[in-house]
């Protein structure tokens, strides 16, 4: 009914106003009592999709903070470029491995190599992601499957590979890069947007 819709809209506006007020108060509080930043110096940080974009910037950022950075990407050339750019900064604790994160056996194989050559990963960043910018009916079955495999399924393979050592040592962090597209779908987002929503849903305690 019309009355119900008006009440529902009013409730949503009130909820939004309360959320805005909360975040304003939180920001003011953090200006007075800032959060103490945790040092990542000495941590071993593995970033998937490190060959370009957000992954590359994360790799450079963590390296500048003194972490040992392990770059994973299916594109060996761009992945090595990220490693070389970090070395040009005077940071030598950086490694690059080609890995197709959708290939379960390859993930486990390369993860064992990382453990042997670098050590136990203490920060895992599942960043690799792809999208095909075209209508659903113009996407092939393989393209649809590829988006789901890279953006969602691959997270499970890296978790299975690196989480056990974190649990054993009671030390480690796992980050999953999502997108605003997880909350509001856009043009041609029929496959990509749900994949990012799945990443948010997968952020619960394991």
C-alpha atoms as a printed R data frame, in Angstrom:
    type eleno elety resid chain resno      x       y       z
1   ATOM     1    CA   UNK     A     1  0.000   0.000   0.000
2   ATOM     2    CA   UNK     A     2  0.950   3.657  -0.346
3   ATOM     3    CA   UNK     A     3  1.188   4.179   3.417
4   ATOM     4    CA   UNK     A     4  3.457   1.156   3.810
5   ATOM     5    CA   UNK     A     5  5.787   2.377   1.050
6   ATOM     6    CA   UNK     A     6  6.009   5.814   2.639
7   ATOM     7    CA   UNK     A     7  6.842   4.305   6.043
8   ATOM     8    CA   UNK     A     8  9.411   2.007   4.460
9   ATOM     9    CA   UNK     A     9 11.073   4.921   2.693
10  ATOM    10    CA   UNK     A    10 11.089   6.943   5.916
11  ATOM    11    CA   UNK     A    11 12.689   4.051   7.776
12  ATOM    12    CA   UNK     A    12 15.402   3.714   5.121
13  ATOM    13    CA   UNK     A    13 16.152   7.426   5.229
14  ATOM    14    CA   UNK     A    14 16.330   7.341   9.037
15  ATOM    15    CA   UNK     A    15 18.653   4.325   8.937
16  ATOM    16    CA   UNK     A    16 20.901   6.079   6.417
17  ATOM    17    CA   UNK     A    17 21.000   9.216   8.564
18  ATOM    18    CA   UNK     A    18 21.937   7.179  11.632
19  ATOM    19    CA   UNK     A    19 24.719   5.431   9.718
20  ATOM    20    CA   UNK     A    20 26.107   8.744   8.462
21  ATOM    21    CA   UNK     A    21 26.018  10.146  12.001
22  ATOM    22    CA   UNK     A    22 27.780   7.051  13.324
23  ATOM    23    CA   UNK     A    23 30.607   7.299  10.793
24  ATOM    24    CA   UNK     A    24 31.037  11.016  11.420
25  ATOM    25    CA   UNK     A    25 31.326  10.373  15.165
26  ATOM    26    CA   UNK     A    26 33.720   7.500  14.551
27  ATOM    27    CA   UNK     A    27 35.953   9.687  12.357
28  ATOM    28    CA   UNK     A    28 35.982  12.459  14.958
29  ATOM    29    CA   UNK     A    29 36.915   9.935  17.639
30  ATOM    30    CA   UNK     A    30 39.732   8.546  15.471
31  ATOM    31    CA   UNK     A    31 41.102  12.062  14.987
32  ATOM    32    CA   UNK     A    32 41.413  12.332  18.759
33  ATOM    33    CA   UNK     A    33 42.430   8.707  19.422
34  ATOM    34    CA   UNK     A    34 44.098   7.411  16.229
35  ATOM    35    CA   UNK     A    35 44.455   3.688  15.639
36  ATOM    36    CA   UNK     A    36 47.990   2.493  16.201
37  ATOM    37    CA   UNK     A    37 49.311   1.226  12.905
38  ATOM    38    CA   UNK     A    38 50.605  -2.315  12.922
39  ATOM    39    CA   UNK     A    39 54.059  -2.882  11.483
40  ATOM    40    CA   UNK     A    40 54.288  -5.327   8.584
41  ATOM    41    CA   UNK     A    41 58.083  -5.304   8.528
42  ATOM    42    CA   UNK     A    42 59.303  -8.878   8.271
43  ATOM    43    CA   UNK     A    43 55.912 -10.273   7.254
44  ATOM    44    CA   UNK     A    44 55.723 -12.414   4.121
45  ATOM    45    CA   UNK     A    45 52.954 -10.971   1.962
46  ATOM    46    CA   UNK     A    46 51.628 -12.887  -1.030
47  ATOM    47    CA   UNK     A    47 49.513 -10.957  -3.516
48  ATOM    48    CA   UNK     A    48 47.644 -12.606  -6.378
49  ATOM    49    CA   UNK     A    49 47.186 -10.560  -9.553
50  ATOM    50    CA   UNK     A    50 50.301  -8.533  -8.720
51  ATOM    51    CA   UNK     A    51 51.209  -7.841 -12.327
52  ATOM    52    CA   UNK     A    52 49.110  -4.707 -12.678
53  ATOM    53    CA   UNK     A    53 46.488  -2.442 -11.133
54  ATOM    54    CA   UNK     A    54 45.581  -2.741  -7.471
55  ATOM    55    CA   UNK     A    55 47.764  -5.823  -7.039
56  ATOM    56    CA   UNK     A    56 50.858  -4.014  -8.248
57  ATOM    57    CA   UNK     A    57 50.186  -0.991  -6.036
58  ATOM    58    CA   UNK     A    58 49.671  -3.271  -3.026
59  ATOM    59    CA   UNK     A    59 52.953  -5.047  -3.743
60  ATOM    60    CA   UNK     A    60 54.835  -1.756  -3.957
61  ATOM    61    CA   UNK     A    61 53.112  -0.461  -0.830
62  ATOM    62    CA   UNK     A    62 53.914  -3.491   1.296
63  ATOM    63    CA   UNK     A    63 57.507  -3.560   0.052
64  ATOM    64    CA   UNK     A    64 57.943   0.099   1.024
65  ATOM    65    CA   UNK     A    65 56.781  -0.822   4.542
66  ATOM    66    CA   UNK     A    66 59.498  -3.448   4.915
67  ATOM    67    CA   UNK     A    67 57.544  -6.602   4.141
68  ATOM    68    CA   UNK     A    68 58.818  -9.475   2.043
69  ATOM    69    CA   UNK     A    69 56.576  -9.487  -1.011
70  ATOM    70    CA   UNK     A    70 55.635 -12.520  -3.104
71  ATOM    71    CA   UNK     A    71 54.016 -11.603  -6.428
72  ATOM    72    CA   UNK     A    72 51.707 -14.081  -8.168
73  ATOM    73    CA   UNK     A    73 50.244 -13.525 -11.599
74  ATOM    74    CA   UNK     A    74 49.375 -15.590 -14.657
75  ATOM    75    CA   UNK     A    75 51.191 -12.992 -16.774
76  ATOM    76    CA   UNK     A    76 54.849 -13.681 -16.094
77  ATOM    77    CA   UNK     A    77 56.083 -10.583 -17.942
78  ATOM    78    CA   UNK     A    78 54.042  -8.006 -16.017
79  ATOM    79    CA   UNK     A    79 54.616  -9.895 -12.767
80  ATOM    80    CA   UNK     A    80 58.378  -9.627 -13.250
81  ATOM    81    CA   UNK     A    81 57.953  -5.937 -14.034
82  ATOM    82    CA   UNK     A    82 56.331  -5.446 -10.632
83  ATOM    83    CA   UNK     A    83 59.210  -7.273  -8.971
84  ATOM    84    CA   UNK     A    84 61.800  -5.212 -10.865
85  ATOM    85    CA   UNK     A    85 60.046  -1.943 -10.024
86  ATOM    86    CA   UNK     A    86 60.236  -2.866  -6.341
87  ATOM    87    CA   UNK     A    87 63.910  -3.745  -6.646
88  ATOM    88    CA   UNK     A    88 64.558  -0.355  -8.224
89  ATOM    89    CA   UNK     A    89 63.242   1.114  -4.958
90  ATOM    90    CA   UNK     A    90 66.105  -0.600  -3.181
91  ATOM    91    CA   UNK     A    91 63.904  -3.372  -1.785
92  ATOM    92    CA   UNK     A    92 65.391  -6.784  -2.500
93  ATOM    93    CA   UNK     A    93 62.957  -8.931  -0.498
94  ATOM    94    CA   UNK     A    94 60.599  -9.499  -3.409
95  ATOM    95    CA   UNK     A    95 59.852 -12.623  -5.418
96  ATOM    96    CA   UNK     A    96 57.767 -13.292  -8.521
97  ATOM    97    CA   UNK     A    97 56.080 -16.568  -9.457
98  ATOM    98    CA   UNK     A    98 53.871 -17.316 -12.412
99  ATOM    99    CA   UNK     A    99 50.688 -18.993 -11.177
100 ATOM   100    CA   UNK     A   100 47.247 -19.595 -12.610
101 ATOM   101    CA   UNK     A   101 45.170 -19.308  -9.450
102 ATOM   102    CA   UNK     A   102 42.274 -21.179 -11.081
103 ATOM   103    CA   UNK     A   103 44.444 -24.276 -11.418
104 ATOM   104    CA   UNK     A   104 44.187 -26.029  -8.055
105 ATOM   105    CA   UNK     A   105 47.212 -28.263  -8.541
106 ATOM   106    CA   UNK     A   106 49.345 -25.376  -9.759
107 ATOM   107    CA   UNK     A   107 48.380 -23.295  -6.715
108 ATOM   108    CA   UNK     A   108 49.491 -26.084  -4.389
109 ATOM   109    CA   UNK     A   109 52.668 -26.710  -6.395
110 ATOM   110    CA   UNK     A   110 53.745 -23.062  -6.464
111 ATOM   111    CA   UNK     A   111 52.755 -22.557  -2.808
112 ATOM   112    CA   UNK     A   112 55.138 -25.363  -1.822
113 ATOM   113    CA   UNK     A   113 57.872 -23.656  -3.849
114 ATOM   114    CA   UNK     A   114 57.191 -20.359  -2.070
115 ATOM   115    CA   UNK     A   115 57.406 -22.028   1.332
116 ATOM   116    CA   UNK     A   116 60.721 -23.650   0.402
117 ATOM   117    CA   UNK     A   117 62.322 -20.584  -1.183
118 ATOM   118    CA   UNK     A   118 60.810 -17.738   0.858
119 ATOM   119    CA   UNK     A   119 59.051 -19.113   3.950
120 ATOM   120    CA   UNK     A   120 55.551 -19.342   5.362
121 ATOM   121    CA   UNK     A   121 53.196 -16.690   4.023
122 ATOM   122    CA   UNK     A   122 51.786 -14.605   6.876
123 ATOM   123    CA   UNK     A   123 49.608 -12.200   4.882
124 ATOM   124    CA   UNK     A   124 47.590 -13.504   1.932
125 ATOM   125    CA   UNK     A   125 45.868 -11.009  -0.350
126 ATOM   126    CA   UNK     A   126 43.436 -12.563  -2.808
127 ATOM   127    CA   UNK     A   127 43.372  -9.753  -5.330
128 ATOM   128    CA   UNK     A   128 43.298 -11.427  -8.758
129 ATOM   129    CA   UNK     A   129 40.116 -10.622 -10.639
130 ATOM   130    CA   UNK     A   130 38.847 -10.340 -14.195
131 ATOM   131    CA   UNK     A   131 35.768  -9.077 -16.024
132 ATOM   132    CA   UNK     A   132 34.460  -9.190 -19.577
133 ATOM   133    CA   UNK     A   133 32.799  -5.906 -20.466
134 ATOM   134    CA   UNK     A   134 30.033  -7.066 -22.765
135 ATOM   135    CA   UNK     A   135 26.441  -8.326 -22.537
136 ATOM   136    CA   UNK     A   136 25.881 -11.727 -20.977
137 ATOM   137    CA   UNK     A   137 24.603 -13.269 -24.207
138 ATOM   138    CA   UNK     A   138 27.813 -12.202 -25.937
139 ATOM   139    CA   UNK     A   139 29.975 -13.936 -23.345
140 ATOM   140    CA   UNK     A   140 31.061 -17.465 -24.075
141 ATOM   141    CA   UNK     A   141 30.573 -20.291 -21.594
142 ATOM   142    CA   UNK     A   142 34.340 -20.347 -21.056
143 ATOM   143    CA   UNK     A   143 34.421 -16.605 -20.297
144 ATOM   144    CA   UNK     A   144 31.646 -16.915 -17.727
145 ATOM   145    CA   UNK     A   145 33.378 -19.876 -16.106
146 ATOM   146    CA   UNK     A   146 36.705 -18.030 -16.113
147 ATOM   147    CA   UNK     A   147 35.283 -15.032 -14.229
148 ATOM   148    CA   UNK     A   148 33.798 -17.268 -11.530
149 ATOM   149    CA   UNK     A   149 36.975 -19.350 -11.286
150 ATOM   150    CA   UNK     A   150 39.324 -16.353 -10.944
151 ATOM   151    CA   UNK     A   151 37.116 -14.109  -8.821
152 ATOM   152    CA   UNK     A   152 35.653 -16.727  -6.479
153 ATOM   153    CA   UNK     A   153 36.863 -20.327  -6.688
154 ATOM   154    CA   UNK     A   154 40.562 -19.405  -6.687
155 ATOM   155    CA   UNK     A   155 40.162 -17.964  -3.182
156 ATOM   156    CA   UNK     A   156 39.438 -21.442  -1.858
157 ATOM   157    CA   UNK     A   157 42.590 -22.904  -3.402
158 ATOM   158    CA   UNK     A   158 44.851 -20.226  -1.894
159 ATOM   159    CA   UNK     A   159 43.107 -20.561   1.463
160 ATOM   160    CA   UNK     A   160 43.666 -24.311   1.442
161 ATOM   161    CA   UNK     A   161 47.313 -23.735   0.527
162 ATOM   162    CA   UNK     A   162 48.256 -21.061   3.067
163 ATOM   163    CA   UNK     A   163 45.738 -21.084   5.919
164 ATOM   164    CA   UNK     A   164 47.036 -24.253   7.663
165 ATOM   165    CA   UNK     A   165 50.452 -22.728   8.432
166 ATOM   166    CA   UNK     A   166 48.789 -19.575   9.769
167 ATOM   167    CA   UNK     A   167 46.603 -21.646  12.086
168 ATOM   168    CA   UNK     A   168 49.589 -23.720  13.186
169 ATOM   169    CA   UNK     A   169 51.578 -20.607  14.089
170 ATOM   170    CA   UNK     A   170 48.520 -18.680  15.324
171 ATOM   171    CA   UNK     A   171 49.675 -15.791  13.178
172 ATOM   172    CA   UNK     A   172 48.447 -14.499   9.857
173 ATOM   173    CA   UNK     A   173 46.026 -12.318   7.966
174 ATOM   174    CA   UNK     A   174 43.886 -12.937   4.893
175 ATOM   175    CA   UNK     A   175 42.467 -10.146   2.754
176 ATOM   176    CA   UNK     A   176 40.061 -10.477  -0.156
177 ATOM   177    CA   UNK     A   177 39.710  -7.596  -2.590
178 ATOM   178    CA   UNK     A   178 36.074  -6.994  -3.481
179 ATOM   179    CA   UNK     A   179 34.422  -4.103  -5.348
180 ATOM   180    CA   UNK     A   180 31.667  -1.544  -5.040
181 ATOM   181    CA   UNK     A   181 30.102  -3.631  -7.814
182 ATOM   182    CA   UNK     A   182 29.287  -6.184  -5.112
183 ATOM   183    CA   UNK     A   183 26.660  -3.784  -3.772
184 ATOM   184    CA   UNK     A   184 25.334  -2.084  -6.897
185 ATOM   185    CA   UNK     A   185 25.397  -3.828 -10.232
186 ATOM   186    CA   UNK     A   186 26.280  -1.902 -13.354
187 ATOM   187    CA   UNK     A   187 26.071  -2.284 -17.103
188 ATOM   188    CA   UNK     A   188 27.308  -5.721 -18.250
189 ATOM   189    CA   UNK     A   189 27.784  -6.798 -14.627
190 ATOM   190    CA   UNK     A   190 25.644  -9.937 -14.767
191 ATOM   191    CA   UNK     A   191 28.629 -12.208 -14.049
192 ATOM   192    CA   UNK     A   192 31.195  -9.889 -12.467
193 ATOM   193    CA   UNK     A   193 28.948  -8.287  -9.836
194 ATOM   194    CA   UNK     A   194 27.710 -11.581  -8.317
195 ATOM   195    CA   UNK     A   195 31.302 -12.841  -8.230
196 ATOM   196    CA   UNK     A   196 32.305  -9.862  -6.082
197 ATOM   197    CA   UNK     A   197 29.242 -10.315  -3.874
198 ATOM   198    CA   UNK     A   198 30.455 -13.872  -3.313
199 ATOM   199    CA   UNK     A   199 33.809 -12.506  -2.151
200 ATOM   200    CA   UNK     A   200 32.002 -10.472   0.524
201 ATOM   201    CA   UNK     A   201 30.018 -13.517   1.567
202 ATOM   202    CA   UNK     A   202 33.243 -15.494   1.846
203 ATOM   203    CA   UNK     A   203 34.725 -13.054   4.357
204 ATOM   204    CA   UNK     A   204 33.261 -14.894   7.350
205 ATOM   205    CA   UNK     A   205 35.439 -16.760   9.824
206 ATOM   206    CA   UNK     A   206 36.862 -19.976   8.393
